Coordinates of C-alpha atoms and ligand atoms in Angstrom, one line a residue:
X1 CA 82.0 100.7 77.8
X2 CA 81.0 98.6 81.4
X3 CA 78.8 102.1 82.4
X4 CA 79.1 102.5 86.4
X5 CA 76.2 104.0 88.4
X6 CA 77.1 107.1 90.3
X7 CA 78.3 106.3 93.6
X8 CA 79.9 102.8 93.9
X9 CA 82.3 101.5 96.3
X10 CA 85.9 99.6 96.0
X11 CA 87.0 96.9 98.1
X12 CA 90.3 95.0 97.6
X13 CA 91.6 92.1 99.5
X14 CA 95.3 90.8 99.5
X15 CA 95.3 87.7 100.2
X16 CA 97.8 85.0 100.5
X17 CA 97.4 84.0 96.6
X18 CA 95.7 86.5 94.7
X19 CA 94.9 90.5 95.0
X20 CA 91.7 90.7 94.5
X21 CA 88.7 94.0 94.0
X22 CA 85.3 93.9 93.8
X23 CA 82.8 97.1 93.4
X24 CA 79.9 97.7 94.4
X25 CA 76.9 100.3 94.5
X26 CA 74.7 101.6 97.0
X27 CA 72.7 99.1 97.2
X28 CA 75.7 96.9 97.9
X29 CA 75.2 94.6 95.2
X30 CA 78.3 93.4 93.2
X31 CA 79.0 95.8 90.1
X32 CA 82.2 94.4 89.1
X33 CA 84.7 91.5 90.4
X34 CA 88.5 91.4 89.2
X35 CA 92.1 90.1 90.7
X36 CA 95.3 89.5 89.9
X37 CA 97.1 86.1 90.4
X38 CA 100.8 86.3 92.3
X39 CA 102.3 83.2 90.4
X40 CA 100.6 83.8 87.4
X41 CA 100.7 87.3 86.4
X42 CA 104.1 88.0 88.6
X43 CA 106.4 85.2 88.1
X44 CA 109.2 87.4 88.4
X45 CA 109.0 87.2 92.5
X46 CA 109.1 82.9 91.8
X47 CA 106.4 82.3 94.9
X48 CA 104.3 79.1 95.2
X49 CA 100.7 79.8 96.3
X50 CA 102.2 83.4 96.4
X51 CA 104.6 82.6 99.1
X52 CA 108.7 81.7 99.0
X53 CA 109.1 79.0 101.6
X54 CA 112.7 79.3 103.7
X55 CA 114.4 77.4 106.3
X56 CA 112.9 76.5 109.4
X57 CA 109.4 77.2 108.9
X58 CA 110.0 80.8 107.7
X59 CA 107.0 82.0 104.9
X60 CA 107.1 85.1 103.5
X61 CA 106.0 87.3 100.3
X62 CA 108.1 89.8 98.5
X63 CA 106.6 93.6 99.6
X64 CA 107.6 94.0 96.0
X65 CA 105.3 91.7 94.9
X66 CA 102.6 93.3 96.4
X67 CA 103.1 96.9 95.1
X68 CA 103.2 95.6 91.5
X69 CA 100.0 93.5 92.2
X70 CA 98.1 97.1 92.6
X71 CA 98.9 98.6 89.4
X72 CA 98.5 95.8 87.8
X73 CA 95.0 95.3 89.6
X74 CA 93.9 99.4 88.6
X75 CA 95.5 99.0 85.3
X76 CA 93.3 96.0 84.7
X77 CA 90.3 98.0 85.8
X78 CA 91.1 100.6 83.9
X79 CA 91.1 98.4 80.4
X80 CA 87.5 97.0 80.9
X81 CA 87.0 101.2 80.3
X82 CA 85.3 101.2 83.6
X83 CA 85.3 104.9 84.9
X84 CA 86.9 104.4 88.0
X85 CA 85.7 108.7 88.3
X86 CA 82.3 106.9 89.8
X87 CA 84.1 105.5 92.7
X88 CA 83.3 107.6 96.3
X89 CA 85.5 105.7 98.8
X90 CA 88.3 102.5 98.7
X91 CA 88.6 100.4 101.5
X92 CA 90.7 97.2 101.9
X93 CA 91.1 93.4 103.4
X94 CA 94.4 91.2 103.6
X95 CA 95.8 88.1 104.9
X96 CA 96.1 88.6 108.5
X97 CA 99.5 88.9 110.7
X98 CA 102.2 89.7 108.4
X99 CA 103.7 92.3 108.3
X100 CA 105.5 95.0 106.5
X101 CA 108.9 97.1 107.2
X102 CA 109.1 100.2 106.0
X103 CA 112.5 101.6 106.0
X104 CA 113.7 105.5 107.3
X105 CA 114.3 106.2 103.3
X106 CA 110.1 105.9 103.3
X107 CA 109.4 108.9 105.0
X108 CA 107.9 110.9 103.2
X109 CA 107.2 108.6 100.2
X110 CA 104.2 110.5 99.3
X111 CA 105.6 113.8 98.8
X112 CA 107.9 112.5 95.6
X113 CA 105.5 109.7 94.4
X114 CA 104.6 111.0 90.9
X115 CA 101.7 109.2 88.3
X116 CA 104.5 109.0 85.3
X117 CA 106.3 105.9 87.1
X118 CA 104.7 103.0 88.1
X119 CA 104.7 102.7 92.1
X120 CA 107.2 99.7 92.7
X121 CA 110.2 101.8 90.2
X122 CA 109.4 104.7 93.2
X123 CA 108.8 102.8 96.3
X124 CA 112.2 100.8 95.5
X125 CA 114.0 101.7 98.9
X126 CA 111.3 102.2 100.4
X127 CA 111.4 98.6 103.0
X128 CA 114.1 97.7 105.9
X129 CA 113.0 93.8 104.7
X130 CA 112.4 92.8 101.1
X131 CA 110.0 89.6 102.4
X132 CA 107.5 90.2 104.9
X133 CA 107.0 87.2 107.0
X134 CA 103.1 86.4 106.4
X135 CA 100.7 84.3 108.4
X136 CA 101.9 80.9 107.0
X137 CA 105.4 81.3 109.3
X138 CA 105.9 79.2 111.9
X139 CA 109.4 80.0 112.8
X140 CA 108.9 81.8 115.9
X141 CA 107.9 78.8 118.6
X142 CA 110.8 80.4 120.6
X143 CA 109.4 83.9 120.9
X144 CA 106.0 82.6 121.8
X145 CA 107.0 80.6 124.8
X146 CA 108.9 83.4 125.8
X147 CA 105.9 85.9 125.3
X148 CA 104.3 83.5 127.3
X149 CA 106.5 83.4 130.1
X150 CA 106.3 87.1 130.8
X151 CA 102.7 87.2 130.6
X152 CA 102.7 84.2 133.3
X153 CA 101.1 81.9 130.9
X154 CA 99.1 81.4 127.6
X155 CA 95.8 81.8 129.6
X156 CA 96.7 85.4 130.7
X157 CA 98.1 85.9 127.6
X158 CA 94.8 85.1 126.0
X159 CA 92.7 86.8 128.5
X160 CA 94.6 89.9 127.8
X161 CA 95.2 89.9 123.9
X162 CA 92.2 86.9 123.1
X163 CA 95.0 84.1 121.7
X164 CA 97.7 82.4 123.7
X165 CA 101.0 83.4 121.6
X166 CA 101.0 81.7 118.2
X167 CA 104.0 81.7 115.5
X168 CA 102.0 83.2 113.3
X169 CA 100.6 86.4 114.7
X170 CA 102.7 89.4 114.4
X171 CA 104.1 90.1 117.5
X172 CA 105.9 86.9 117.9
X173 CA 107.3 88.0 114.0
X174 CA 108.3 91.3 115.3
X175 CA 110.5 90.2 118.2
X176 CA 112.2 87.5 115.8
X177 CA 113.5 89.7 113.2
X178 CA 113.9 92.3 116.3
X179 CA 116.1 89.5 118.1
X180 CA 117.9 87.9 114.4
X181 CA 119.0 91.2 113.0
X182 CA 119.0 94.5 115.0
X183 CA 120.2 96.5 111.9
X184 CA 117.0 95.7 109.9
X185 CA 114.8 96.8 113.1
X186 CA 117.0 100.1 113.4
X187 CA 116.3 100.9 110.0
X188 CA 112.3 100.2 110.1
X189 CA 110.7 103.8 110.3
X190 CA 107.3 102.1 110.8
X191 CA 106.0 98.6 110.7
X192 CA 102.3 98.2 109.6
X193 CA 100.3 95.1 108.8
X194 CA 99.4 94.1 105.8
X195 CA 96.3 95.6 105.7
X196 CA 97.9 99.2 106.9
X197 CA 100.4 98.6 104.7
X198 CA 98.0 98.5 101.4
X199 CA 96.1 101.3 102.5
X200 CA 99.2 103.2 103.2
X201 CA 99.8 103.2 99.7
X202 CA 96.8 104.5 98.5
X203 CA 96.8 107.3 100.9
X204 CA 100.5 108.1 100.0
X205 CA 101.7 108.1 104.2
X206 CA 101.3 105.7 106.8
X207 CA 98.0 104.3 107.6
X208 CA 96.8 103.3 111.1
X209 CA 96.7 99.9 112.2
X210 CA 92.9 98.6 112.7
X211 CA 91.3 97.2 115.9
X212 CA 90.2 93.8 114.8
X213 CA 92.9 93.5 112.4
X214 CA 95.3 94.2 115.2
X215 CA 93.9 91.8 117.5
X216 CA 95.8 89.0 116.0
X217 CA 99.4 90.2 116.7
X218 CA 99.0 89.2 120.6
X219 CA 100.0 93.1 121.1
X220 CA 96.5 94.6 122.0
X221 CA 93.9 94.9 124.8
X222 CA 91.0 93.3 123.6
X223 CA 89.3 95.0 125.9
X224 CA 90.7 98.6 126.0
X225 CA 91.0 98.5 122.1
X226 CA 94.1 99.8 122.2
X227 CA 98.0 98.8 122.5
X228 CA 98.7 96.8 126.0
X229 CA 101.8 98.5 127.0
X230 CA 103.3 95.3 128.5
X231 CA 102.9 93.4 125.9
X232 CA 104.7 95.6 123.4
X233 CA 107.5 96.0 125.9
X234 CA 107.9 92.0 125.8
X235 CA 108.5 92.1 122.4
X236 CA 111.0 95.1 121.2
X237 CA 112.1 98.2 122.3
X238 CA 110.3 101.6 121.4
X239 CA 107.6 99.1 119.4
X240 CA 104.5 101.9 120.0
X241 CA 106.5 104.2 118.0
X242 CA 106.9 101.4 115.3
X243 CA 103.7 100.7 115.0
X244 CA 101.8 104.1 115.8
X245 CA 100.1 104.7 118.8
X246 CA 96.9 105.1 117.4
X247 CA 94.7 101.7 116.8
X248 CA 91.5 102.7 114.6
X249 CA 88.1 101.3 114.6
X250 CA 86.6 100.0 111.3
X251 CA 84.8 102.3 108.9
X252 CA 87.2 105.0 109.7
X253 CA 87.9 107.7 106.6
X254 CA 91.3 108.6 106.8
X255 CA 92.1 110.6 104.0
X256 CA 91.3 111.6 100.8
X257 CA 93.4 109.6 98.1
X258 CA 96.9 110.1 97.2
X259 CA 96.7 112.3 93.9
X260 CA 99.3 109.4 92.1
X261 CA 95.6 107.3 91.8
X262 CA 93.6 109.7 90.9
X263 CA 96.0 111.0 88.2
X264 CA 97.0 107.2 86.4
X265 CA 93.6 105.9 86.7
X266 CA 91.3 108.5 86.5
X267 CA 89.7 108.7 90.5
X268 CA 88.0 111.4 92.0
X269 CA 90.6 113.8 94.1
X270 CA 88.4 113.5 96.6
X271 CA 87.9 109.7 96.8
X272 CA 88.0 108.3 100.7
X273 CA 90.4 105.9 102.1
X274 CA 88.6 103.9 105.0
X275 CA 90.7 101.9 106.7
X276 CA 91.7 98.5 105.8
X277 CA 91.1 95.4 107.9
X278 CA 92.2 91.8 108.1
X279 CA 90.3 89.5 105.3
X280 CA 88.8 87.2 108.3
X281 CA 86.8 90.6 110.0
X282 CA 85.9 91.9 106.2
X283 CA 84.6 88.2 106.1
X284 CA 82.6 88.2 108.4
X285 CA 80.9 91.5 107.8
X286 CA 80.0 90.7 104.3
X287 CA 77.8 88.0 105.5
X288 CA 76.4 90.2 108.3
X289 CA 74.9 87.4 110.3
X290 CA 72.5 87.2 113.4
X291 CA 72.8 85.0 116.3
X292 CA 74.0 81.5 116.0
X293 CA 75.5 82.1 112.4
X294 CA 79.0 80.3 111.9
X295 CA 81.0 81.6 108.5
X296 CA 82.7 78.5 107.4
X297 CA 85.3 79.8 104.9
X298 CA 87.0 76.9 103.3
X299 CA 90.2 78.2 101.5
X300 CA 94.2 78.0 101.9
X301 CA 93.4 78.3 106.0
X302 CA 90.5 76.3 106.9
X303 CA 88.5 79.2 109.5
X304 CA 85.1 79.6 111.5
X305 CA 84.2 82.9 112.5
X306 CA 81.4 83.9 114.9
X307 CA 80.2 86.9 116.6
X308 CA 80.2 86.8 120.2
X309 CA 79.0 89.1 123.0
X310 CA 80.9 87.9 125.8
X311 CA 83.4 86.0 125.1
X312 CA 85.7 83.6 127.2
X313 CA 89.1 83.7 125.6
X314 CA 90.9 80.0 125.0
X315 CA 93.4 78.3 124.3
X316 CA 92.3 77.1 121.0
X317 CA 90.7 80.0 119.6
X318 CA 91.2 83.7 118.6
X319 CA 88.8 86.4 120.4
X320 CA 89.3 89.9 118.1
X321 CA 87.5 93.2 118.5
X322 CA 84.5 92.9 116.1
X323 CA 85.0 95.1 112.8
X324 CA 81.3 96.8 113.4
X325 CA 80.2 96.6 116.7
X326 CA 82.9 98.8 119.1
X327 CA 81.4 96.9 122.5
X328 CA 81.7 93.3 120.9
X329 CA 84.1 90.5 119.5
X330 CA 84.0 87.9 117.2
X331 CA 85.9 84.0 117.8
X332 CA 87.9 82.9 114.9
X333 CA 89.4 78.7 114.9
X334 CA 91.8 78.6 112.1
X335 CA 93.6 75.5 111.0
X336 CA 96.5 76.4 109.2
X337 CA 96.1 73.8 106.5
X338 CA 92.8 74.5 104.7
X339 CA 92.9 73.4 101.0
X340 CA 96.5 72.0 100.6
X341 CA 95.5 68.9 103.2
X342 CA 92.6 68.2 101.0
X343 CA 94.5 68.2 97.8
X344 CA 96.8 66.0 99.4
X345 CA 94.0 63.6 99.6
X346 CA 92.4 64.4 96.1
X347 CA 96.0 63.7 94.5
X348 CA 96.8 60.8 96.0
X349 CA 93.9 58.7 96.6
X350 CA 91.5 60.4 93.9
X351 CA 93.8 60.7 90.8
X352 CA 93.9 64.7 91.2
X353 CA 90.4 65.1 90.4
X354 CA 87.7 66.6 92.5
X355 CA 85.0 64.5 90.7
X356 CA 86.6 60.8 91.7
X357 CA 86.8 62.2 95.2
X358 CA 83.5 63.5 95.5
X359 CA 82.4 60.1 94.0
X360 CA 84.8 58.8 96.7
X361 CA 83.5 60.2 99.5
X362 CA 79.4 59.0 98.4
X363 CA 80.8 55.5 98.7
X364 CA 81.7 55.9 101.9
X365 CA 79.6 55.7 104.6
X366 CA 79.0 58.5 106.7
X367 CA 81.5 57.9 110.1
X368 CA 83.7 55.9 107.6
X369 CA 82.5 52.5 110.0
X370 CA 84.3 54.0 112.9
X371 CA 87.3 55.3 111.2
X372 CA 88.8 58.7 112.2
X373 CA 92.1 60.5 109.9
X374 CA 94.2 63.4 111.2
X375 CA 96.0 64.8 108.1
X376 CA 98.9 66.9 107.7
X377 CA 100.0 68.0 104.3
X378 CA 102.0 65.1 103.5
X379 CA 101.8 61.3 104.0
X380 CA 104.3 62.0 107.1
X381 CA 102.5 64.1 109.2
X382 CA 99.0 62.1 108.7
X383 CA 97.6 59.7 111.0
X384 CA 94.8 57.4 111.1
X385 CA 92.3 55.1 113.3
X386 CA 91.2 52.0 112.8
X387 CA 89.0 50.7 115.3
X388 CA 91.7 50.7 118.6
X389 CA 94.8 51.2 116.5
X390 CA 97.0 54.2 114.8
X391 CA 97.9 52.5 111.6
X392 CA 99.8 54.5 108.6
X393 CA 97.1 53.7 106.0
X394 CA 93.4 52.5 106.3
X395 CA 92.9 48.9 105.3
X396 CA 90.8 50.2 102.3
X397 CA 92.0 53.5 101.3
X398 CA 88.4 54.4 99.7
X399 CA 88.1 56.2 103.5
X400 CA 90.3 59.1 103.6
X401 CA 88.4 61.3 100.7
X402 CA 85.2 61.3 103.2
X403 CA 87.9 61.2 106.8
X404 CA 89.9 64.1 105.8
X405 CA 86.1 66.0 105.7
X406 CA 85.1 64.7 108.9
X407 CA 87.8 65.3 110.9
X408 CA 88.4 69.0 110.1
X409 CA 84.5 69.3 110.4
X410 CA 84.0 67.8 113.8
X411 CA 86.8 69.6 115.3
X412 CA 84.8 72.7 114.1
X413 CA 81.7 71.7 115.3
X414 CA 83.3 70.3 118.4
X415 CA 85.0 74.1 119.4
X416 CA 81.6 75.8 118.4
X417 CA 80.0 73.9 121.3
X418 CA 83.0 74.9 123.2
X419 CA 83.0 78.2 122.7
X420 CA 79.1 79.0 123.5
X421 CA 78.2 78.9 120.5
X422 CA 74.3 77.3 119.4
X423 CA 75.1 76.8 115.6
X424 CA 71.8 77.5 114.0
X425 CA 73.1 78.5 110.3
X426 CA 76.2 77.9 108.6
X427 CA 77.6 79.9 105.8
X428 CA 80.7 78.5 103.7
X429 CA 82.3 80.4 101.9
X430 CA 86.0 80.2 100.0
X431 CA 87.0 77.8 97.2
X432 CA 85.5 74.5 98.9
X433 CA 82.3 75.9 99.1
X434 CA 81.4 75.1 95.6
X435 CA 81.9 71.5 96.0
X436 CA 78.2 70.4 96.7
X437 CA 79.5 67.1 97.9
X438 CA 81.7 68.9 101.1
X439 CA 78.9 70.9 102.1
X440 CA 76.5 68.2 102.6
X441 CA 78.9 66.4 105.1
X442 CA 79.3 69.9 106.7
X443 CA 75.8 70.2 107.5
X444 CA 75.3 66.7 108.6
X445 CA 78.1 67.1 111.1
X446 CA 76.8 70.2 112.3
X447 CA 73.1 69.6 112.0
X448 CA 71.9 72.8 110.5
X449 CA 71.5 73.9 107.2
X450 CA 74.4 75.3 105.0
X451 CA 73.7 78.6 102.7
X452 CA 76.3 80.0 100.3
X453 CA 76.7 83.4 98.2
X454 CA 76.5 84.0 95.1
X455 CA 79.1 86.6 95.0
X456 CA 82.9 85.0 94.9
X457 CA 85.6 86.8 97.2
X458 CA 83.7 87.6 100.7
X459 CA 86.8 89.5 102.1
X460 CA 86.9 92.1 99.2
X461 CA 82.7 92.5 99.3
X462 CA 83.1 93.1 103.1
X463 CA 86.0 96.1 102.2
X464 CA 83.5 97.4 100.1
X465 CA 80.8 97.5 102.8
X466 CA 83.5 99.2 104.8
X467 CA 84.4 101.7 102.0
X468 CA 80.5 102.7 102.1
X469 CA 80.6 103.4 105.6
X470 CA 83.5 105.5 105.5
X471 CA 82.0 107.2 103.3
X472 CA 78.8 108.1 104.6
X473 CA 81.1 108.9 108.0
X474 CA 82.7 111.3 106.5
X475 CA 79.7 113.5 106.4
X476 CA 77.7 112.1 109.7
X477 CA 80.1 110.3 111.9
X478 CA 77.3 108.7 113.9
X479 CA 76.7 106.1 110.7
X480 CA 76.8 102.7 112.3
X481 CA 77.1 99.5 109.9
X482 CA 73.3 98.7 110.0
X483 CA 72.3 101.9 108.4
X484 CA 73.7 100.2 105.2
X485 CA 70.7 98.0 105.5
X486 CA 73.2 95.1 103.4
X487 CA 70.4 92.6 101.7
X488 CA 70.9 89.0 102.8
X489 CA 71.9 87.2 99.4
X490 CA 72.3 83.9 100.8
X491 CA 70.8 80.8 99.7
X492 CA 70.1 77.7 101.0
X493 CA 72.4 75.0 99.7
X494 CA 72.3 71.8 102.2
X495 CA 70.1 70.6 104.8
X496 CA 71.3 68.2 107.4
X497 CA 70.6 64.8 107.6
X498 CA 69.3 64.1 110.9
X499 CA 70.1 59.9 111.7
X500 CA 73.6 60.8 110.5
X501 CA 73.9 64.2 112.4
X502 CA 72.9 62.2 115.4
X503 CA 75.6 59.1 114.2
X504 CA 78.5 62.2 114.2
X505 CA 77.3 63.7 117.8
X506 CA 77.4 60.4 119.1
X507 CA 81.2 59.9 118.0
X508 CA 82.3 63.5 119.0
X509 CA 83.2 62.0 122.4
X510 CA 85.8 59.3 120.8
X511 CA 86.5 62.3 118.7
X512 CA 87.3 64.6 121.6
X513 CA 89.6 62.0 122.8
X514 CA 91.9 61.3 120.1
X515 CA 92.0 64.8 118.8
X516 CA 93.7 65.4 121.9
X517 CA 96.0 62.6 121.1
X518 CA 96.6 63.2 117.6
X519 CA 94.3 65.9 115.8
X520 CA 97.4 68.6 117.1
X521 CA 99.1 68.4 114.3
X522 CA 95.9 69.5 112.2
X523 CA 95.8 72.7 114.3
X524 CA 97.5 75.9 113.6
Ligands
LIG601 C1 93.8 83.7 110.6 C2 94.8 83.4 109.6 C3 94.4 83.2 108.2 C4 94.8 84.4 107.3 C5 94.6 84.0 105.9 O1 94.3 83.7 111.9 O2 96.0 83.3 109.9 O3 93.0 83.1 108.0 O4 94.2 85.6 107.7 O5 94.5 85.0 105.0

């Protein structure tokens, strides 16, 4: 029997392929790690990378899906004899901007759910819409240039809610199925995000929506912290009501848990619920960086996340409300298409096998002699440069294992500067980050060192962080996210180059140029 020390702390985070926990103690060091693979271990729901793709850029997940991931995900905890009766408080990550509709028949669920029958048998009328749109959608371009209409631009809408409108934030999501299907919006009784929507469960009524989680629906005052009244009006009718009016800071306890977890797999009655927050905040949190830190998270979405203390919102990043620090914000860049664009490459250039394009991308030199790619996620939407001229394909093909590295990492770099920010460290994190070979052209084009973790889901280790402050709130409500005094566990991984850093700043200008020609279609 895996023996738990008193006092540990659970963290989940839903993400786009996997649910995933990890546990930790009060030292926050990693106790325990474990997850639950959509395709895999569900093929019932028939998602791909845990999504169903529809018509028209529509990208969903079944809600379905997601309920029968958690008991799945406890009961799995349960069999490695853990006793779950050690932990204090759960907390929670998830995929940012989709979002979930719970139907009128869900009112209440708590009262009847009972610990003989799993939760997805109970909860089965329980949603207005059996797939919640999730962040990969991009079938509301319509609703964001009207959302940016009203606001009198994307710059005002930015300066109010920190992103000009983007398909995939929640807002834009809400007015389309608001707009496509009034019956389905009538019959919503409350609409959280997917983070809300997990914790919900656990606390067996519905949860509040979080601050920085909530910045990325283009709904809320950055500033204020709270809903922008306008805004919500520009999207549906009586959407406050929807959504509940009350936006919560991070490290909030809201309850203890609902008695259908404690009975089934043996927590405490009293375990907290803190609330959950989107997986790019938890993110950041669990590496708990100073000044001039950039988290590079390399996964399904390529991101950079950054704290910042005065922010200038823009058109080609996200400003939220930071998860820790109630006066501050952090800047998130995401590109849509993280890992699928570079196992685009690997498959067709590198046989499907990381090793022949790491080997790939050491042939090449550095700058690939001038060369520049801007990839989709197919052949089609993938452009190159060869010296003046777009051409389909390079001459010698050897160049797109190290181009399809350089582009997406000097359009990071390139927005750092361009947000205020004086890289000094970079941490990667995310699947990519093991690959020694990618990391050492990331810190060559940004010209600092690279550190890594050793732990393996950030997202879920930063929910247990937040489940530890929770807790200790719930007895002194002055607690701030310091007091946890969180070790730094990074290690150094790759230092920069510096002739070749100073080869990649002087191309950022020819960069600059023809991202702004081409490199839109790498953007999200
Ligand atoms: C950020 C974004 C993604 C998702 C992925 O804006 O859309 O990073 O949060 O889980």
């Amino acid at each position: 029997m895996t023996e738990l020390l008193p006092d540990v702390f659970l963290g989940l985070d839903l993400s786009t392929q996997q649910l995933k926990a990890t546990i930790t103690d009060q030292e926050a060091r990693v106790v325990l790690e474990s997850s639950v693979s959509f395709d895999e271990e569900l093929p019932e729901f028939n998602t791909r990378g845990g999504v169903l793709v529809g018509e028209n850029g529509r990208v969903t997940a079944p809600v379905q899906m997601w309920v029968k991931a958690v008991d799945l995900l406890l009961q799995k905890l349960k069999d490695t004899q853990v006793d779950l009766g050690h932990v204090r408080a759960i907390s929670g990550a998830a995929q940012q901007h989709g979002t979930v509709y719970w139907s009128k028949q869900s009112l209440g669920f708590g009262e009847r759910l009972v610990p003989e029958k799993p939760l997805h048998e109970q909860l089965s009328n329980a949603f207005a819409l059996e797939a919640s749109p999730i962040w990969q959608d991009t079938s509301t371009t319509q609703q964001c240039r009207a959302l940016e209409k009203q606001t009198a631009g994307a710059q005002n809408l930015a300066d109010i809610s920190g992103s000009k409108a983007y398909e995939r934030f929640s807002g834009n999501q809400i007015a389309k199925i608001y707009q496509d299907d009034r019956t389905i919006y009538q019959n919503t009784q409350r609409i959280s995000l997917v983070s809300s929507f997990l914790a919900s469960l656990f606390l067996g009524t519905y949860a509040p929506i979080d601050v920085s989680d909530g910045s990325g629906m283009n709904l809320l005052n950055i500033w204020r912290r709270e809903w922008e009244p306008s805004l919500l009006g520009c999207c549906a009718p009586n959407l406050e009501s929807k959504l509940g009016k009350e936006v919560v800071e991070d490290g909030t306890p809201l309850g203890p848990v609902h008695s259908y977890f404690a009975r089934r797999y043996g927590f405490r009655e009293d375990l907290i619920v803190v609330n959950f927050t989107g997986d790019n905040p938890a993110t950041l949190l669990s590496m708990n960086i100073s000044e001039g830190g950039a988290v590079v998270s390399l996964g399904t979405s390529d991101t950079v996340l950054m704290h910042l203390n005065h922010p200038n919102p823009s058109l080609f990043a996200s400003i939220l409300c930071h998860p820790s620090q109630s006066g501050s914000h952090m800047g998130l860049i995401c590109y849509s298409n993280g890992s699928l664009t570079r196992q685009f490459v690997r498959d067709k250039y590198a046989n499907g096998s990381w090793e022949e394009f790491n080997a790939s991308v050491r042939q090449t030199p550095p700058g690939c002699n001038g060369r520049m790619g801007f990839y989709g996620s197919s052949s089609e939407d993938s452009i190159r440069i060869e010296g003046d001229s777009v051409v389909s394909e390079f001459s010698d093909p050897i160049y797109n294992t190290r181009a399809v590295l350089e582009s997406r990492f000097l359009s990071m770099h390139l927005r750092c500067m361009q947000l205020g920010l004086r890289t000094k460290r970079v941490f990667a994190v995310g699947g990519a980050a093991s690959n020694d070979t990618i990391l050492q052209v990331l810190a060559d084009v940004f010209g600092v060192p690279v550190y890594k973790f050793s732990s393996g889901n950030s997202a879920s280790q930063g929910a247990c962080y937040l489940a530890q402050l929770g807790f200790l709130r719930a007895s002194d409500p002055s607690t701030t996210f310091n007091d946890l005094r969180i070790k730094d566990t990074s290690q150094l991984s790759k230092q920069p180059n510096a002739p070749v850093h100073e080869m990649y700043c002087s191309s950022l200008e020819k960069f600059s140029e023809a991202s702004k020609k081409w490199g839109g279609i790498e953007l999200s």
